[in-house]
XYZ file of C-alpha atoms in Angstrom:
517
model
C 71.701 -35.721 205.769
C 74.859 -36.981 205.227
C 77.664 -36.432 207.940
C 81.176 -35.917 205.791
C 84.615 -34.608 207.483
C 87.009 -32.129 206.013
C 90.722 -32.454 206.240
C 90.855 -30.622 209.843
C 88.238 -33.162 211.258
C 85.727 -30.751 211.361
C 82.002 -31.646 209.575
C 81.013 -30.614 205.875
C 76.888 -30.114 204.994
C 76.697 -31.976 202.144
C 73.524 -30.069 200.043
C 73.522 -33.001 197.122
C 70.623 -35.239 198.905
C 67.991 -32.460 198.871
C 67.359 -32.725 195.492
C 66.035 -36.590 196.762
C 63.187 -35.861 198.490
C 61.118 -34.482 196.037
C 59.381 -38.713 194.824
C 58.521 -38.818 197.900
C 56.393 -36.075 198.797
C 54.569 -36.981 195.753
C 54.300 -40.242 196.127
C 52.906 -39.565 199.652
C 50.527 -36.543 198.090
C 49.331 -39.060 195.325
C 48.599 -41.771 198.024
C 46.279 -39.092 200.047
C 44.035 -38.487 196.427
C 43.893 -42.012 195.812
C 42.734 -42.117 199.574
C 40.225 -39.895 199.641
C 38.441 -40.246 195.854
C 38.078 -44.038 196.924
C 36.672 -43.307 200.416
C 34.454 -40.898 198.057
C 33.274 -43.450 196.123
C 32.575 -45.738 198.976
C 30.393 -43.328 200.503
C 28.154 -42.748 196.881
C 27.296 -46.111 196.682
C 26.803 -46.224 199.847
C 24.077 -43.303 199.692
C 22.223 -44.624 196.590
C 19.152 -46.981 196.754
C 19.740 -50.707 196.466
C 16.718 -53.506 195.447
C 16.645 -55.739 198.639
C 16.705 -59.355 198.336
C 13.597 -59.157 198.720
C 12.311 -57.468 195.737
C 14.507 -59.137 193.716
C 12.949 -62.520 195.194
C 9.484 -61.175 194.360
C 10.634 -60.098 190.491
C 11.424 -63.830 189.498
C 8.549 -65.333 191.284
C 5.990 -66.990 189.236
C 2.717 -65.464 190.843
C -1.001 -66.679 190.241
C -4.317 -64.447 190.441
C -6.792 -65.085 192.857
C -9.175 -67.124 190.215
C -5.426 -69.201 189.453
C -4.425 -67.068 185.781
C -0.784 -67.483 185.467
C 0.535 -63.855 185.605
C 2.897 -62.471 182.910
C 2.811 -58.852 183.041
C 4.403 -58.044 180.064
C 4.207 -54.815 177.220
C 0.584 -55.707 176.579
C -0.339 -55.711 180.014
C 0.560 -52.779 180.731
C -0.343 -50.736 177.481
C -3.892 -52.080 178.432
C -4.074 -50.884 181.823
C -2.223 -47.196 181.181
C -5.308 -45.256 180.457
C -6.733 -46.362 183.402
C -3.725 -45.121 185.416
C -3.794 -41.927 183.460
C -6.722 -41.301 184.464
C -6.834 -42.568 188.084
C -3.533 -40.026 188.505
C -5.171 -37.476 186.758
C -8.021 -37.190 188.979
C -10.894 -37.938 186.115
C -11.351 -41.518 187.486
C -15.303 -41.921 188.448
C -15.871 -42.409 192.028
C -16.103 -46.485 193.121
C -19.308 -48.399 192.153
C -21.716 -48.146 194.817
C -20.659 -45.894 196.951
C -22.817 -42.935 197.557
C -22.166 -39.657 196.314
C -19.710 -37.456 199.334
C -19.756 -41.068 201.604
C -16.421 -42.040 202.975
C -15.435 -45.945 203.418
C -13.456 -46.629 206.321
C -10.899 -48.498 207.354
C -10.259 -51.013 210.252
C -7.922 -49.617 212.597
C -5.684 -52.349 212.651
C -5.645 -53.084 209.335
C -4.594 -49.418 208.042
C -2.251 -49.885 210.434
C -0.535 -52.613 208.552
C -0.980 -50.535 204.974
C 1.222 -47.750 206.822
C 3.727 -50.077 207.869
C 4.300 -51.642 205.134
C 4.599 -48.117 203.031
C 7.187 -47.265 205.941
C 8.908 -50.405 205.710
C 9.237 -50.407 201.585
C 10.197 -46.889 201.828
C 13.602 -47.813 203.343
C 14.134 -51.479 201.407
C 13.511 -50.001 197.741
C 12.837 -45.855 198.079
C 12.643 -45.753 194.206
C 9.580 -47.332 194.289
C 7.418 -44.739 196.249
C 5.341 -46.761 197.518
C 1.865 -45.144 198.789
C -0.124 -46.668 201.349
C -3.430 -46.342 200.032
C -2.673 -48.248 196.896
C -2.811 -51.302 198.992
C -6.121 -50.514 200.706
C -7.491 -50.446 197.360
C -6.064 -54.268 196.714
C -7.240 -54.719 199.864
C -10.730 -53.623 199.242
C -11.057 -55.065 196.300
C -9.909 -58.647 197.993
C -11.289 -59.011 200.970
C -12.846 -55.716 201.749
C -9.838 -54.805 204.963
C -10.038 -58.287 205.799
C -13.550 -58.759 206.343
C -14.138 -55.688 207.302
C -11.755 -56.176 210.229
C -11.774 -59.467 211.748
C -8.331 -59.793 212.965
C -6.894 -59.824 216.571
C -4.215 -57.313 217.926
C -1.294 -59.052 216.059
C -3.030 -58.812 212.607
C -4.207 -62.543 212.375
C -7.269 -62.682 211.058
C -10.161 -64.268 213.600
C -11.640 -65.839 210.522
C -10.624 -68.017 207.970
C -10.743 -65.995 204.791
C -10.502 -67.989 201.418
C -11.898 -67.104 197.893
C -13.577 -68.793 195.378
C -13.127 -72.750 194.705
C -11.162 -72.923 191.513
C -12.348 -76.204 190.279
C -13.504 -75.031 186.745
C -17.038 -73.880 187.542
C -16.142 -69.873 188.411
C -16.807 -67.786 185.454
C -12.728 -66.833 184.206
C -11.376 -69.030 186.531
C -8.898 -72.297 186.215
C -8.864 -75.630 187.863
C -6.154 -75.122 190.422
C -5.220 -78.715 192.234
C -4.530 -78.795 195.803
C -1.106 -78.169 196.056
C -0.951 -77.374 200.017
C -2.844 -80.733 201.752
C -5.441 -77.802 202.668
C -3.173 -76.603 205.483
C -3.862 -72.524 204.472
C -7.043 -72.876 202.420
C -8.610 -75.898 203.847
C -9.219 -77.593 200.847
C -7.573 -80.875 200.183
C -8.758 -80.837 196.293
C -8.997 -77.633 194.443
C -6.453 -74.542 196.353
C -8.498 -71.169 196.642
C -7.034 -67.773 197.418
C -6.501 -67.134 201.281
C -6.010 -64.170 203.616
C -6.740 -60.808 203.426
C -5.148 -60.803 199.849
C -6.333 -63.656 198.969
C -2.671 -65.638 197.526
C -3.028 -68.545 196.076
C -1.022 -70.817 198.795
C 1.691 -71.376 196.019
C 1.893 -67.990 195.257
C 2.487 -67.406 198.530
C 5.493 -69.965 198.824
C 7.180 -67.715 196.397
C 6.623 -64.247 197.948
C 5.675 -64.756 201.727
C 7.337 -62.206 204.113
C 6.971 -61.733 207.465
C 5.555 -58.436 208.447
C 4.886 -58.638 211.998
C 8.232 -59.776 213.479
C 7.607 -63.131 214.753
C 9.543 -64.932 211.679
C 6.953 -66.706 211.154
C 5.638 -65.562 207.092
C 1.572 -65.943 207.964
C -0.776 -65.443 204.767
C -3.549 -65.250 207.019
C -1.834 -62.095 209.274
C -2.850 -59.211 207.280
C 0.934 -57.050 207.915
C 2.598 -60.290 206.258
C 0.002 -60.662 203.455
C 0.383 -56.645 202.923
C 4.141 -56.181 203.227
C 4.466 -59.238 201.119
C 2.282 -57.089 198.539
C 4.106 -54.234 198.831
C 7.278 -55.742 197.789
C 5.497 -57.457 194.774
C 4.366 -54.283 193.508
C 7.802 -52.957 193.355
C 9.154 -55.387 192.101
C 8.407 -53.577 188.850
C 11.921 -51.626 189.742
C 9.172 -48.427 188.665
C 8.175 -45.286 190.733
C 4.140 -46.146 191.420
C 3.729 -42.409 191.066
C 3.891 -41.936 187.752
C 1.137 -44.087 185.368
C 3.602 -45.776 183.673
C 5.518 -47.096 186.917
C 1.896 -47.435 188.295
C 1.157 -50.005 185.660
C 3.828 -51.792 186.172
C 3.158 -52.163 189.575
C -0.326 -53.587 189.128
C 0.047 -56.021 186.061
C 2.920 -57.552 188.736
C 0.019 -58.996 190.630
C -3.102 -58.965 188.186
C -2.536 -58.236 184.396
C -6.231 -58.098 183.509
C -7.129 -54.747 182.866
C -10.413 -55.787 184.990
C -7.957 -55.518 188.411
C -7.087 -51.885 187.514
C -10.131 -50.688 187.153
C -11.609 -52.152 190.031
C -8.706 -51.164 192.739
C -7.257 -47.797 191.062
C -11.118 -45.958 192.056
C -10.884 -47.102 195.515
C -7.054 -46.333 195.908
C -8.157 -42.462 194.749
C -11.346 -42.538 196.656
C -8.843 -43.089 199.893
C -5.978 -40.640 198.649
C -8.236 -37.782 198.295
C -9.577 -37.555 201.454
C -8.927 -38.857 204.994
C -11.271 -41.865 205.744
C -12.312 -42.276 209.096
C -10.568 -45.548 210.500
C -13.001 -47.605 212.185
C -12.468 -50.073 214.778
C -11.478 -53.381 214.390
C -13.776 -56.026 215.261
C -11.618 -56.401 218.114
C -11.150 -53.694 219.941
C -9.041 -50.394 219.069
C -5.682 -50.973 217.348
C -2.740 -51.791 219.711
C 0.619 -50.590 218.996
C 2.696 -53.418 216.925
C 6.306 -53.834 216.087
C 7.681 -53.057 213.411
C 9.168 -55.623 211.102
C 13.049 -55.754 208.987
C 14.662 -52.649 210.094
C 11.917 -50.605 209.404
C 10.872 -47.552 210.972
C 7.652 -47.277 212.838
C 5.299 -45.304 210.988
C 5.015 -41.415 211.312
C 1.360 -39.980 211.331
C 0.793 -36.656 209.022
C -1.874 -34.838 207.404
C -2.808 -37.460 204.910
C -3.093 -40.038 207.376
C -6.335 -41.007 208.371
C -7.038 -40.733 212.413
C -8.522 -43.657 214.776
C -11.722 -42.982 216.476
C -13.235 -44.822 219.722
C -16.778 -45.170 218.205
C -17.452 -47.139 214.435
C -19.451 -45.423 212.127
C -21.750 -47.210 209.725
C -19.989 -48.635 206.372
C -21.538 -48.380 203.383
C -22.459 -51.570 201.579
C -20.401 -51.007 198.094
C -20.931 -53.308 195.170
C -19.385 -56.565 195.680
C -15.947 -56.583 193.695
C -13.154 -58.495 192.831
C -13.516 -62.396 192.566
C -15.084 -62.599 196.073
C -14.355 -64.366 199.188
C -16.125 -66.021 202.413
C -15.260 -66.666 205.736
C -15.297 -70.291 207.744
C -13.867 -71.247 210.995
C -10.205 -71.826 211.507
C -10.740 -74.495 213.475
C -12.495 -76.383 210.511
C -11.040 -79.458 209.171
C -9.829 -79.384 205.682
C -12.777 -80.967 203.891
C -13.236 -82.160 200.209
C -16.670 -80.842 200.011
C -17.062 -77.433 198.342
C -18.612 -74.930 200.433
C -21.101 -71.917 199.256
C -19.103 -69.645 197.414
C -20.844 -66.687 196.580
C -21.472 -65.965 193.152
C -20.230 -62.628 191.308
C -23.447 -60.816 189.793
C -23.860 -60.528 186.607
C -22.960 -57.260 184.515
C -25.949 -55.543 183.502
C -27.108 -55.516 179.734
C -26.550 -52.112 177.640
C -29.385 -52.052 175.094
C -28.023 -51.219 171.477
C -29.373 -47.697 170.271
C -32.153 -48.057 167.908
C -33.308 -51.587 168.712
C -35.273 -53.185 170.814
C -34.078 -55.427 173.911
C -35.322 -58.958 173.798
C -36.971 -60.037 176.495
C -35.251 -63.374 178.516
C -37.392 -67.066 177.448
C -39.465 -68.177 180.099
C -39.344 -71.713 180.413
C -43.055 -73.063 180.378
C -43.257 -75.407 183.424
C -44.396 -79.274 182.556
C -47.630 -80.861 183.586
C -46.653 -83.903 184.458
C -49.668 -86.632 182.298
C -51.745 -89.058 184.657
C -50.856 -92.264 185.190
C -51.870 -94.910 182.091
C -54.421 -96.995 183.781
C -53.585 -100.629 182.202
C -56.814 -102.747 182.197
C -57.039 -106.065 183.700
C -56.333 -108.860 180.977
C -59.206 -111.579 181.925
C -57.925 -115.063 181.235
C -59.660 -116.487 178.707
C -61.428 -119.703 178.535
C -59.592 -123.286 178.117
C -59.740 -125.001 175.333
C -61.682 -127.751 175.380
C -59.917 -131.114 173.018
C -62.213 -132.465 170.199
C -62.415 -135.944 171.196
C -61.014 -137.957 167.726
C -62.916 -140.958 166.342
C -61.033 -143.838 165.296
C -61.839 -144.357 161.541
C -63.109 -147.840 160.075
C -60.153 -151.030 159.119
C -59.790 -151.000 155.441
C -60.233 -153.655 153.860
C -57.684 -154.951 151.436
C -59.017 -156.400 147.841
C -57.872 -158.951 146.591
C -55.076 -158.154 143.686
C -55.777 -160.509 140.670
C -52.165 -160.517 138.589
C -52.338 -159.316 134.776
C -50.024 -160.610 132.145
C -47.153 -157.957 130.845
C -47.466 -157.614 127.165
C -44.085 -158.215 125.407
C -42.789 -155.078 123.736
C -41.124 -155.635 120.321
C -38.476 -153.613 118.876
C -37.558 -153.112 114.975
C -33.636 -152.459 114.492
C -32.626 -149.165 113.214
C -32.265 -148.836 109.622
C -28.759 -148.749 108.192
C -28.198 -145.784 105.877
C -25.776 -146.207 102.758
C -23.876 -142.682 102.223
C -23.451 -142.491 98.125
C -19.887 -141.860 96.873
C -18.654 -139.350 95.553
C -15.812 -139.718 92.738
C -13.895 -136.012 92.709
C -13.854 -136.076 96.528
C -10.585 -137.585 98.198
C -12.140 -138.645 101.288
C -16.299 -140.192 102.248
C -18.455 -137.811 104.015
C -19.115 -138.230 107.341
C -22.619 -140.127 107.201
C -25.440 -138.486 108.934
C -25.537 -139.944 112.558
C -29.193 -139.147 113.081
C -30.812 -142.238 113.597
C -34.813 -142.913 113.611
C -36.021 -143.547 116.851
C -38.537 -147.088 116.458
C -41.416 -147.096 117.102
C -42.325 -149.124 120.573
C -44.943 -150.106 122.310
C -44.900 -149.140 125.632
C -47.397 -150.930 128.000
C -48.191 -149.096 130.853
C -48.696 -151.187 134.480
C -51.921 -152.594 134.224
C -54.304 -151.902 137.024
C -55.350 -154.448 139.288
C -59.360 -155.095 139.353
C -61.108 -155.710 142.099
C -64.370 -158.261 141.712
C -66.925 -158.284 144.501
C -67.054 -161.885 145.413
C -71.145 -161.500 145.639
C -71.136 -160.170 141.986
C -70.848 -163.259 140.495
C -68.433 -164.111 137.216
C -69.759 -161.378 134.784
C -70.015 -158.595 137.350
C -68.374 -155.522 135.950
C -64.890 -154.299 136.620
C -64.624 -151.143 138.845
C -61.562 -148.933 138.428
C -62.084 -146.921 140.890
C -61.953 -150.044 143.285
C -58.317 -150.854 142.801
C -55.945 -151.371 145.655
C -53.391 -148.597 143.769
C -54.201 -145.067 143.933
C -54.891 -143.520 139.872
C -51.739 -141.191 141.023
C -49.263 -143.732 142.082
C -49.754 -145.388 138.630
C -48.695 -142.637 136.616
C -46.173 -142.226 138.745
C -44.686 -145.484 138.193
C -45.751 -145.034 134.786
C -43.860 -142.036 134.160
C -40.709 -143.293 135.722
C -40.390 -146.868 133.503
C -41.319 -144.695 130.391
C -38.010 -142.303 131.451
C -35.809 -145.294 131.984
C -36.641 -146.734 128.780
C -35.929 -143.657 126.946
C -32.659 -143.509 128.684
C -30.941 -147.034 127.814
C -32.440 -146.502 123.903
C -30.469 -143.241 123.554
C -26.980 -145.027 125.497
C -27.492 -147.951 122.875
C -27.873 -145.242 119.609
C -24.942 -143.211 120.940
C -23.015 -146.611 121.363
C -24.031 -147.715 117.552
C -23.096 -144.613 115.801
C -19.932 -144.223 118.012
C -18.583 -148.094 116.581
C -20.005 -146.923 113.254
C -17.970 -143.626 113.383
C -14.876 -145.457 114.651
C -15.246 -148.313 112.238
C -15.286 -145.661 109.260
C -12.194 -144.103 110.605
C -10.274 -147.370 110.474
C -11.310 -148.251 106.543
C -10.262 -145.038 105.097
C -7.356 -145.221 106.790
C -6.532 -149.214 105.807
C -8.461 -149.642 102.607
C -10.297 -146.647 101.442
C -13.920 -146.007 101.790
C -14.999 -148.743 100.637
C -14.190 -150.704 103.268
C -15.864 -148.073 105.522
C -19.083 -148.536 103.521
C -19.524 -152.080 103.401
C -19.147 -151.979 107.100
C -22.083 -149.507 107.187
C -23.780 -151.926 105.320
């Protein structure tokens, strides 16, 4: 308030200034809503669930089946498995394949152990989800039946190395799936195989490991890793696995083959609707374990099956899922493929209203007896004619013959007639008549006995020259002879021609004709 003075000195309440105060209580009112709506707020979000990091990690990983199919998990995944969640939700699922009618399978100890914690632990990181803990003991089943049947030690690593099939391109609906870890988890330095008691494909398991067991150390051979790592994959979905629509969601995140469903969602029932005895590890009775992340250990209720000192007898079920086998941790990683076992083969419905055809039976093969190949006998040498030297010839004495001279008449001259109303001579006719000659063959040479005396007769067939070398010769003077008489006609009637050429061209034909002439 403000102090004022009157004229005597004395103080005067000044009332102006209360009217002042009013902004300000509320302002400070205002500030107080503001206050509390925000703290409010704070405290909603707070309260409502939020996808840990690492669910979200799990929703973008890239994540391979057990036989190494790429997994998608999209619309048509899921429409194909949601009659088989319907149904498995529903209750009108058919009890697992071999299993006896009213048996119960049981569970290792330790490894439903890790199913519950992993539930627990899930429950707190993404409560949407819903988790329940017997829809990973049916993956489990299905993959490695508990971890072969067990074999693990009190901090959940398996005893045994547990791998799956060899995907190298022989399994029936598997890939070839190269080595991608040096065959530290698998052992394999070639082809990678599934591992652990979920049998993750060791890149698979790069993308989604977790560590389950609290010793920071992501294991996919420590079955409360491999399951909590699971776990979060299935909801990663961002779905509530109660429902079958969030259900198959859940699955096609780690196997979109309808196959998967239909082979974990009866065992997953089978262990919901009833309480399973939980049988002993191969190790001893489950010990107490830590639990893992901030979540809280694991609270035991009706549904939850109890642990008992003494095993009962499993039942031997029908082998499912793609299979597995155990080796030796201690193994080296080896290139060699070891004995997988094979899945069995479905069985064959018969088509109403005809009849089966029974399988070929391949007719075994007699091997034939051996050719015998008879002895080839040498045969006999040849033996060489021995040649006889023929006779000397003698050679007769060739008596020389006179040539007879060989007389040739000159070609006529032929004198073409003229022709007065014709400007030019005709061309004479340049056919010539060949003359008639004498040609004298080569005489053969005689050959006289000198015995025979002067008047001994003549024998042809005694001279030197062979009959067929005379014609010969014969022949060939004949053809020479004809040759130079046709060069000498053609050279006549060629300086006849030319010398007809010239007179009608100097003098007429007149000229050209006494030429001729």
């Amino acid at each position: 308030m403000k102090r004022q003075l009157d004229a005597d000195g004395y103080d005067v309440t000044d009332d102006t200034g209360r009217g002042n105060r009013l902004p300000v209580v509320v302002v400070g009112i205002a500030s107080a809503v503001v206050i509390t709506v925000s703290a409010g707020l704070v405290a909603f979000t707070m309260s409502q669930p939020r996808e840990s990091e690492h669910t979200a990690r799990a929703a973008d990983a890239t994540v391979f089946t057990a036989l190494g199919r790429t997994v998608t998990g999209g619309p048509e995944a899921v429409t194909a498995v949601l009659p088989t969640t319907t149904a498995a939700l529903d209750g009108s699922l058919p009890a697992p394949a071999g299993l006896a009618a009213g048996a119960k399978d049981q569970i290792p100890a330790r490894v439903l152990d890790s199913y519950r914690k992993a539930e627990s632990t899930l429950a707190s990181e993404s409560p949407a989800c819903k988790l329940p803990w017997w829809l990973l003991a049916g993956v489990g089943k299905v993959e490695s039946d508990h971890a072969a049947g067990g074999k693990v030690d009190d901090a959940g690593t398996t005893t045994v190395r547990i791998v799956g099939p060899r995907l190298d391109g022989t399994v029936v609906g598997g890939t070839i799936v190269r080595d991608t870890d040096k065959g530290a988890l698998d052992g394999d330095l070639s082809f990678d195989r599934g591992v652990g008691p979920m049998l993750l494909l060791p890149k698979t398991w790069q993308n989604i490991g977790r560590d389950g067991n609290g010793d920071s150390r992501p294991d996919v051979s420590n079955v409360d890793d491999a399951t909590l790592a699971v776990g979060t994959l299935l909801c990663s979905a961002d779905s509530d696995l109660t429902t079958p629509e969030g259900l198959a969601k859940g699955l096609v995140k780690f196997d979109d083959t309808p196959t998967f469903a239909s082979e974990v969602l009866p065992w997953a029932m089978h262990y919901r609707s009833g309480a399973p005895t939980a049988a002993a590890s191969s190790t001893g009775s489950a010990a107490p374990s830590t639990t893992s992340e901030g979540s809280t250990p694991a609270t035991t209720d009706e549904s939850t099956p109890t642990t008992t000192a003494s095993p009962t007898p499993n039942p031997t079920p029908t082998q499912a899922g793609p299979g597995f086998t155990t080796q030796d941790p201690s193994t080296p990683p080896s290139t060699t493929p070891p004995a997988v076992p094979a899945r069995p083969a479905p069985p064959v419905t018969p088509t109403p209203g005809r009849t089966p055809v029974p399988p070929r039976q391949t007719p075994t093969r007699t091997a034939p007896p051996p050719v015998q190949t008879p002895t080839r006998t040498a045969p006999p040498p040849a033996q060489t004619p021995t040649r006889t030297t023929p006779p000397p010839i003698q050679t007769p004495t060739r008596t020389a013959t006179q040539a007879p001279t060989r007389t040739t008449a000159p070609p006529p001259v032929h004198t073409p007639t003229r022709t007065p109303d014709r400007p030019s001579t005709p061309t004479p006719d340049r056919t010539t008549r060949t003359p008639d000659r004498t040609t004298a063959s080569t005489p053969a040479v005689a050959v006289v006995t000198p015995d025979a005396g002067p008047n001994a007769r003549v024998d042809d067939r005694q001279t030197s020259t062979p009959r067929a070398e005379r014609t010969e010769n014969s022949s060939r003077a004949e053809r020479r002879e004809r040759a130079r008489d046709r060069r000498e006609r053609n050279d006549r009637a060629d300086r006849t021609e030319r010398a007809e050429r010239r007179g009608n061209d100097a003098d007429g034909p007149d000229v050209a004709s006494d030429l001729r002439r």
